[in-house]
XYZ file of C-alpha atoms in Angstrom:
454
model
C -97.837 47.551 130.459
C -99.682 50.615 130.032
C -98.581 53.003 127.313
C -98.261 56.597 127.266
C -96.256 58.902 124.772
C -93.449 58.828 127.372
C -93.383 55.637 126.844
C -92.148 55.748 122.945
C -89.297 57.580 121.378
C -86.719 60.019 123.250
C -87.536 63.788 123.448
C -85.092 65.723 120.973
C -84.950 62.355 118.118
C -86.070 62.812 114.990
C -88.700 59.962 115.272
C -90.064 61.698 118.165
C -90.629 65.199 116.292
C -91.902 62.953 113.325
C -94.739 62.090 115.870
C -95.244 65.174 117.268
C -95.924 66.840 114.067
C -98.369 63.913 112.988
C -100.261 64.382 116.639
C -100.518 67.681 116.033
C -101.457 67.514 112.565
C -104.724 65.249 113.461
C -105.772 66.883 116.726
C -106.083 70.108 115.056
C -108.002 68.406 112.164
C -110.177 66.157 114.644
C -110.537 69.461 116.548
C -111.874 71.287 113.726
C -113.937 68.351 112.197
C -116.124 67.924 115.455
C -115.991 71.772 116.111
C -117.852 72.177 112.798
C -120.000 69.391 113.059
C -120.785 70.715 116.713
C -121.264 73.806 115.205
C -124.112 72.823 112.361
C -126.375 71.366 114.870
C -126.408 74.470 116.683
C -127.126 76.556 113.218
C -129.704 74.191 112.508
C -131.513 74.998 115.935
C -130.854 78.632 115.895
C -131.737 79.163 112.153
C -135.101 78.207 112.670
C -135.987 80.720 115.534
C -135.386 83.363 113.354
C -136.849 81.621 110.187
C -140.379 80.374 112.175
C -142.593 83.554 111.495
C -141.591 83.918 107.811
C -141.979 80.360 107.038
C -144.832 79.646 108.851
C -146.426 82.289 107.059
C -145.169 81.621 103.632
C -146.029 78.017 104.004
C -149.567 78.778 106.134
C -148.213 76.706 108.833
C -150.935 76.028 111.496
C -150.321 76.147 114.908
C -149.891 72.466 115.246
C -147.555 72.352 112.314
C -145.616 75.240 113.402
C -144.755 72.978 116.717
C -143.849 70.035 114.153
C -141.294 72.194 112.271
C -139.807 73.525 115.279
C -139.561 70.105 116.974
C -138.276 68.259 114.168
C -134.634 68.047 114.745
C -135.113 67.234 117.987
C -137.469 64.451 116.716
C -134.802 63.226 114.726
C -132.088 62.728 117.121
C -134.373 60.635 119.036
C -133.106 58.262 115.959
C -129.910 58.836 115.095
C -128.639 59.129 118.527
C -129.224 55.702 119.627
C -129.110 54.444 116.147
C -125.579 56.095 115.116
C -123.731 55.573 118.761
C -124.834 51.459 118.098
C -123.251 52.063 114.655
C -120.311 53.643 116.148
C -119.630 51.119 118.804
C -120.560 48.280 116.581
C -118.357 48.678 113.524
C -115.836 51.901 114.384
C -116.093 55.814 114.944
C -114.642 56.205 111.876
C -117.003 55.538 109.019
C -120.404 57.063 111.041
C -117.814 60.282 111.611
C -117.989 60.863 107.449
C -121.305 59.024 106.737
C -123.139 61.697 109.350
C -122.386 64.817 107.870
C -122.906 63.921 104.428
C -127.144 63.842 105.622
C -126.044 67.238 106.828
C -125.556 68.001 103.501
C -128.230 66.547 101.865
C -130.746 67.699 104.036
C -129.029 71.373 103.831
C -129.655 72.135 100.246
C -133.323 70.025 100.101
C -134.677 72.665 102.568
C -134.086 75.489 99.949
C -136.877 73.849 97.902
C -139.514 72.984 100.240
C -142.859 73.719 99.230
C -145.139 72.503 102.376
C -144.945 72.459 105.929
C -145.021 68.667 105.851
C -142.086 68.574 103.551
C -139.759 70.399 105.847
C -140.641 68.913 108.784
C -139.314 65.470 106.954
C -135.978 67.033 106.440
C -135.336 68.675 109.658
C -136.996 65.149 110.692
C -133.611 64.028 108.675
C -131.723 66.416 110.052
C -132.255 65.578 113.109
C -130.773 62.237 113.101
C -127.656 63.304 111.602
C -127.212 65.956 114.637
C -128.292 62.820 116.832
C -125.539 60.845 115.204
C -122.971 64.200 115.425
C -123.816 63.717 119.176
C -122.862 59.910 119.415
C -119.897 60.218 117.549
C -118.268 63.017 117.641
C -117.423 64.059 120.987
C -116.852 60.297 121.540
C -114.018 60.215 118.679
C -112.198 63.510 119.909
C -112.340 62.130 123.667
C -110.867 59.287 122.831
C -107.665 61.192 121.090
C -107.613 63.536 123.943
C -105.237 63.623 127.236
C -106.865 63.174 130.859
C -105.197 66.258 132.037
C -107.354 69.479 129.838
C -109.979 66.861 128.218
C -112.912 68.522 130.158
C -111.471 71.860 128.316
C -111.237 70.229 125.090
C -114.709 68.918 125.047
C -116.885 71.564 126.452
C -115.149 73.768 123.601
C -116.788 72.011 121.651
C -120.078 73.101 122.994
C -118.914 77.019 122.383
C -118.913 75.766 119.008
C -122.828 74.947 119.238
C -123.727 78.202 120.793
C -121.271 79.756 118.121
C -123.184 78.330 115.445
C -126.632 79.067 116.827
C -125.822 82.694 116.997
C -124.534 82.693 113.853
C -127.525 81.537 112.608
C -129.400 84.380 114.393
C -127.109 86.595 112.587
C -127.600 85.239 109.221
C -131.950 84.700 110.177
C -131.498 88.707 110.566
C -129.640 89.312 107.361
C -132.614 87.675 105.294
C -135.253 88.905 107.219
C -136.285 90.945 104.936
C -135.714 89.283 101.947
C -139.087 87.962 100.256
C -138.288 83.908 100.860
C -135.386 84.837 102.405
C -135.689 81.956 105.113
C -134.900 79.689 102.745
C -131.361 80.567 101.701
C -130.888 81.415 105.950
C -131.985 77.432 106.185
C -130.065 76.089 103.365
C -126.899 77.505 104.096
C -125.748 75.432 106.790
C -124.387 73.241 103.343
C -121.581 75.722 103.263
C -120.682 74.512 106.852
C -121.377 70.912 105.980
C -118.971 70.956 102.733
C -116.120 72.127 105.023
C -116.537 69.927 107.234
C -117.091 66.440 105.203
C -113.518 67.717 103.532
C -111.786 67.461 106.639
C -112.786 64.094 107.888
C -111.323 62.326 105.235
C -108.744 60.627 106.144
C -108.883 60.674 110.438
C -108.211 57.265 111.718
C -110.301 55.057 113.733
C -110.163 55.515 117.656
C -107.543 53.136 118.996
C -109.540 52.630 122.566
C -112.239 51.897 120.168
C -109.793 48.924 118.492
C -108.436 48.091 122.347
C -112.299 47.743 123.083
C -112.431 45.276 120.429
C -109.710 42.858 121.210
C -106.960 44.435 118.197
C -104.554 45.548 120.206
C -101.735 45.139 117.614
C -103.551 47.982 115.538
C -104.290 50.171 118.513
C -100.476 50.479 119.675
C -99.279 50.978 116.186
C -101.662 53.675 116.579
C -100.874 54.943 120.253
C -97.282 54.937 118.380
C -97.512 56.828 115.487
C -99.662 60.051 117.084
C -98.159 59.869 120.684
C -102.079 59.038 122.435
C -102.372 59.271 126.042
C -103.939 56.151 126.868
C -103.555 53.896 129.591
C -103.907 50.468 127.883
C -103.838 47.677 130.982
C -106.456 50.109 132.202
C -108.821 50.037 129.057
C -108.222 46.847 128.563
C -109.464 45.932 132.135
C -112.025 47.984 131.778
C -113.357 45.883 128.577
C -113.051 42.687 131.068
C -114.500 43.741 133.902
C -117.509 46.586 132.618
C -120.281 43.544 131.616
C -122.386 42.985 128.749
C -122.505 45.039 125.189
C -124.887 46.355 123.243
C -127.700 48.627 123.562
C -129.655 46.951 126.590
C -126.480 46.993 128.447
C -126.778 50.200 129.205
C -129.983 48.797 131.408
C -128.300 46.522 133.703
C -127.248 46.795 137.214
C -123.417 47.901 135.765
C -124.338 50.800 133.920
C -128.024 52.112 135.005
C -126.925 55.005 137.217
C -124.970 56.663 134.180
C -127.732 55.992 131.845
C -129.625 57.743 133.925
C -127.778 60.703 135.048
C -126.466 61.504 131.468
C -130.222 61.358 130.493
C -131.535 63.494 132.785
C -129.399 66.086 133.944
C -128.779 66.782 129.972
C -132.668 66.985 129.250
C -133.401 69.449 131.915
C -130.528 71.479 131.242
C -131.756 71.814 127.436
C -135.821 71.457 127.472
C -135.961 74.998 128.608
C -133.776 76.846 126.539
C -134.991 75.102 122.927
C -138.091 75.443 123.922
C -137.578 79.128 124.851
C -135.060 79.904 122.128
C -137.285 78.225 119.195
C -140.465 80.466 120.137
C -138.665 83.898 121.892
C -140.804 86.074 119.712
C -144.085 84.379 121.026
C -142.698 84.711 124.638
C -141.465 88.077 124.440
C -144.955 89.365 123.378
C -146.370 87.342 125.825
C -144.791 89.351 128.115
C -145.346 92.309 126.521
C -141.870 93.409 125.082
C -142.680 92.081 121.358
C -140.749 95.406 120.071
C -137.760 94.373 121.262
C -137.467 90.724 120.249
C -135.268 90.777 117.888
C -132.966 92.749 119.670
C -133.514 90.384 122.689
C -132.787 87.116 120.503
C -129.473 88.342 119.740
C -128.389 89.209 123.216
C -129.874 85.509 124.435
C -127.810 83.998 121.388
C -124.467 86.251 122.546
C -125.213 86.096 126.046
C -125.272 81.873 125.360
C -121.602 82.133 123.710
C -120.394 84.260 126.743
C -121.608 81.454 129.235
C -120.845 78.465 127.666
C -117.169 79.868 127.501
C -116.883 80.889 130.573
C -118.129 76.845 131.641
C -115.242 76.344 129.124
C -112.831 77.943 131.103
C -113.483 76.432 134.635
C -114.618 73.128 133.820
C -111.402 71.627 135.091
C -110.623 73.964 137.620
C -113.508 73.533 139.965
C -114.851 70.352 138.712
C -117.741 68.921 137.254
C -120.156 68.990 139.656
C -119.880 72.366 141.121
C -120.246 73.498 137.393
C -123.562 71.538 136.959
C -125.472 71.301 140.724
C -125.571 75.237 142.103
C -126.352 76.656 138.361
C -129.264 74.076 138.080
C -131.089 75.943 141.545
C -130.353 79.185 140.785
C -131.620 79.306 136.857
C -134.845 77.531 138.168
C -135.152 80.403 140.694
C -134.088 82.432 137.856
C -137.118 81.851 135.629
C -139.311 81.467 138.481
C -138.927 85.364 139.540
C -140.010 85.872 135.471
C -143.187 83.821 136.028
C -143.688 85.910 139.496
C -143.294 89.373 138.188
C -143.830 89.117 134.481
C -145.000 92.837 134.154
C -141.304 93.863 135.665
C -138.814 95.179 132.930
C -135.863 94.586 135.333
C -136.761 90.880 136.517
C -137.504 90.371 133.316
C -134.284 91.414 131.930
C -132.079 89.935 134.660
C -133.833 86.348 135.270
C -133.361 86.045 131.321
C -129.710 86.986 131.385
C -128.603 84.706 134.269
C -130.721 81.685 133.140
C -129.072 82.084 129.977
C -125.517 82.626 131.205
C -125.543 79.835 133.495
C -127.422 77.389 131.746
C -124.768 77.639 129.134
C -122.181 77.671 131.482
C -123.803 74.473 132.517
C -124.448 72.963 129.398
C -120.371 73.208 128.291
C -120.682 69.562 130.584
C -123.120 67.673 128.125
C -120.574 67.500 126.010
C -118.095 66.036 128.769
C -120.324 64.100 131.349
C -121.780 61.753 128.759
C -118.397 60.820 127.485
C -116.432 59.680 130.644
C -119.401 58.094 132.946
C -119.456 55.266 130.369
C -116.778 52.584 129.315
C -115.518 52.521 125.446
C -117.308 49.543 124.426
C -120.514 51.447 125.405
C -119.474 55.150 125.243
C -121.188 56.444 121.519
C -124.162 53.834 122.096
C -124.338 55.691 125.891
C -124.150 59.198 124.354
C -126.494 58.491 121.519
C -128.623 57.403 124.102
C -128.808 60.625 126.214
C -128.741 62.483 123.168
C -131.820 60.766 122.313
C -133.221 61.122 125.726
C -131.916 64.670 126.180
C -134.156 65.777 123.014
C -137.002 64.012 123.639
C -137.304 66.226 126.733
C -136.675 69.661 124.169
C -138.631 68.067 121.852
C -141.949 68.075 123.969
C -141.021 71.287 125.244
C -140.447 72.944 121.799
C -143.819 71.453 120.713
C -145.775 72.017 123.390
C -144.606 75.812 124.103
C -146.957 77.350 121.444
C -149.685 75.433 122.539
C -149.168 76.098 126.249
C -148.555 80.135 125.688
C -151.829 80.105 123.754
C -153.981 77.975 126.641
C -152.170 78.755 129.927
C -149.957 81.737 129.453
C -146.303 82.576 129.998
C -146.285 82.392 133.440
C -147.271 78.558 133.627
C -144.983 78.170 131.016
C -141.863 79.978 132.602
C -142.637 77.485 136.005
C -142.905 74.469 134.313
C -139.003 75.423 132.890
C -138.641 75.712 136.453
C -139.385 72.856 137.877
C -137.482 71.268 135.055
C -134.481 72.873 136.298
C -135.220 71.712 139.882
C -135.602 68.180 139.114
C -132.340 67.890 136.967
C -130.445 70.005 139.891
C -131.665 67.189 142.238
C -130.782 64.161 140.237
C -127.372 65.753 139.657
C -127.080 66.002 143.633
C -127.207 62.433 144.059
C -125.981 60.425 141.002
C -123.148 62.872 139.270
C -119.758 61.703 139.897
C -116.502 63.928 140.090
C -114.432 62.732 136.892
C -111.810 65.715 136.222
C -108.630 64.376 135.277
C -109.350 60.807 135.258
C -108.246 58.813 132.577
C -111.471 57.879 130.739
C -111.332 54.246 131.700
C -110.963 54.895 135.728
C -113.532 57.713 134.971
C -116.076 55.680 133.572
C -115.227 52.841 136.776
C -115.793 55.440 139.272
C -119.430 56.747 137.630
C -120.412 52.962 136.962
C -122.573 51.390 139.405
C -126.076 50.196 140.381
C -128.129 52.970 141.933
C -129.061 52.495 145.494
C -132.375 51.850 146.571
C-alpha cells in the first residue's frame, strides 16, 4: 500500500501535531543546510572574479596559471561529483551530507595562507570536489523529503541561494578591494558560511527512499511515520524492481542513457557561458572597451543573476519545465550573438548582457530540479554527481580557455562560441527533456527513463 501522511494519524490528535512539529522542524533545517551549502559554492565562484586581478598580481600569476586558478573548482567537481553521488547512493545521503562541508571548511581557511599560484589552485582543486559532492548530495537529500506538489519550487530555491552567494561574494571582493592582500580574507571567508552550515547537519536523518531503495523498508516507514513524508512507497519500490542495473555504468545502459545525457548537456551549456564570462568580466569588459565601468557592471550581472534565477523560482511549476528551459536557451544565444555583432554599441551591449543574464538564470533555477527527478533513487546522487561533473567540465574549459581566446581571437569569437553553446543545449533540450512537474519522483524518473531513439 502506498503511504502518504494522510495515511497516518487523524488531523486535530495530539500524535498528529507531534509530527507536524517534527516535519517542520527538519524541513526548515534540511532547507537551510542545503541552502547554505548551495550557497558556498556559489561564493566560492563569485569570490574569485573579484579576487583574480589582485591575486594574480600578488602571486605573479601567468596567463596560463591565471586560467588554472580560475578553473579549479570546476576541475574539482569533475571528482567529487561522480565520486560523492557513488558515495551517496552506495552507503546513505546522510554521512557524505556532513563529511562534504567539512572540506569546505578546510579548504576555506588554507586559502588565507597561500603563498603560490600552484598552491591555490590545489585547494580550489579541493574545493572543487566538495562543491561537486554539495551537488550530488544535496539537492538529492532535500528532494527526497520534499512533496510532488511545490518540489520544483523548493529546489530551484535552492539555486537563488547560489546566485545569492555569488553576489555576495562580489560584495565582499569589493569591500577588500582595496585592502593590501585583501583577497585573501574575501577568499577565506566562505569558513564563516561553512561553520554554520556543518552545525546544522548534525543530526538530519538518512533519506527514507534512499532506505526503500535499499530493501529496509521497516526503517523507511518508521521514518515516513515520524515526519509525515510524501512518498508513494509501492511506487518506489517498483521503481527499484523494474529501473535495471546499479552503479555508476548504469547510468550507460539502454534504461538510463537519455537522462544521462540530457542532464549533462543541457546543464553544461546553460553554465559554460556564464563562468566563463563571470570569472574573467573585467578582461571582457575592456575588451569591449567599457573597462571603467566593470566593476559597476559585475555587480549588476551578479544582482541581475539573483533577479532571474528567482523569477525561474517562481514559475517553475506553473508553466513547466520545459518551457522554462527550451525558448530561454534560443533567445540568450541570440542574445550574445547581437554582442559579438555590434560590440562597439553601448545599448546592445548593455541589453544582450542583461537578458542573457536574466534568462540564463531563470533557466538555470532547473539544474537544480531536472537532474533530480529524470533519474530513479538507486541512481539519483550517482546521476547528479555525474552531470555535475559533466556540467563543469564544459565551464571548466570555458573558464580556462577564455583568457587565452580574448588574447588570440578577440571578444567577438569568444561571445559566438557562448553562442553556439547556447544553441546546441536549446536543441538537445527540444528533443530529450521530459515534462516532470508534479510527478512523484518515482513516476517522474519512469517517464524521463528510456533509450534514445535512433
Amino acid at each position: 500500500m502506498a503511504m502518504t501522511p494522510a495515511t497516518q494519524q487523524p488531523p486535530g490528535t495530539p500524535q498528529a501535531a507531534d509530527h507536524s512539529r517534527e516535519r517542520r522542524r527538519l524541513h526548515t533545517k534540511l532547507k537551510l543546510a542545503t541552502q547554505i551549502g548551495e550557497g558556498i559554492d556559489g561564493y566560492i565562484i563569485g569570490g574569485i572574479g573579484m579576487a583574480m586581478t589582485a591575486l594574480t598580481a600578488d602571486l605573479h600569476l601567468s596567463t596560463f596559471m591565471e586560467g588554472l586558478v580560475g578553473a579549479s573548482p570546476l576541475i574539482g567537481i569533475f571528482v567529487g561529483g561522480p565520486l560523492f553521488g557513488r558515495l551517496a547512493d552506495r552507503f546513505g545521503r546522510r554521512p557524505v551530507f556532513l563529511a562534504d562541508m567539512v572540506v569546505f571548511l578546510v579548504g576555506s581557511v588554507l586559502q588565507f595562507f597561500v603563498t603560490d599560484g600552484l598552491q591555490l589552485f590545489l585547494i580550489r582543486l579541493l574545493m572543487g570536489v566538495a562543491i561537486g559532492g554539495e551537488y550530488a548530495i544535496g539537492a538529492p537529500l532535500l528532494s527526497e523529503y520534499a512533496p510532488k506538489q511545490g518540489r520544483g519550487r523548493l529546489l530551484a530555491s535552492l539555486e537563488i541561494s547560489w546566485y545569492v552567494g555569488y553576489a555576495l561574494a562580489t560584495v565582499v571582493g569589493a569591500v577588500f578591494a582595496d585592502v593590501d592582500g585583501g583577497w585573501r580574507w574575501s577568499l577565506a571567508s566562505s569558513a564563516v558560511l561553512a561553520v554554520i552550515c556543518v552545525s546544522l547537519r548534525g543530526g538530519i536523518p538518512e533519506s527514507a527512499r534512499w532506505l526503500l531503495s535499499r530493501g529496509r523498508r521497516e526503517e523507511a516507514e518508521a521514518l515516513i511515520e515520524r515526519y509525515g513524508i510524501e512518498i508513494d512507497v509501492d511506487a518506489e519500490l517498483d521503481e527499484r524492481n523494474t529501473s535495471g542495473q546499479a552503479g555508476f555504468w548504469a547510468l550507460f545502459s539502454r534504461e538510463h542513457l537519455r537522462s544521462t545525457v540530457f542532464a549533462s548537456v543541457f546543464w553544461a551549456a546553460l553554465v559554460l557561458p556564464y563562468f566563463a564570462i563571470g570569472t574573467f568580466w573585467t578582461q571582457v569588459f575592456d575588451a569591449l572597451h567599457m573597462g571603467d565601468n566593470a566593476v559597476a557592471a559585475l555587480l549588476v550581472y551578479s544582482f541581475t543573476a539573483v533577479a532571474g534565477v528567482t523569477a525561474g523560482c517562481l514559475v517553475v511549476d506553473r508553466i513547466g519545465r520545459r518551457r522554462l528551459l527550451i525558448p530561454p536557451f534560443w533567445i540568450t544565444a541570440v542574445c550574445l550573438a547581437l554582442v559579438a555583432v555590434w560590440p562597439h554599441s553601448t545599448p546592445v551591449i548593455v541589453a544582450g548582457f542583461l537578458f542573457f543574464i536574466f534568462l540564463n538564470a531563470a533557466s538555470s533555477a532547473l539544474t537544480a530540479v531536472y537532474p533530480l527527478e529524470v533519474f530513479p533513487t538507486s541512481l539519483r546522487a550517482t546521476g547528479v554527481g555525474f552531470a555535475t561533473a559533466m556540467s563543469r567540465v564544459g565551464a571548466a574549459v570555458g573558464t580556462f580557455l577564455l583568457p587565452m581566446g580574448l588574447d588570440r581571437f578577440g571578444v567577438e569569437f569568444v561571445l559566438l562560441v557562448g553562442a553556439g553553446v547556447l544553441a546546441i543545449g536549446g536543441l538537445v533540450s527540444q528533443f530529450l527533456a521530459p515534462e516532470t512537474t508534479d510527478l512523484d519522483l518515482a513516476k517522474a524518473a519512469r517517464t524521463a527513463r528510456g533509450p534514445i531513439e535512433g
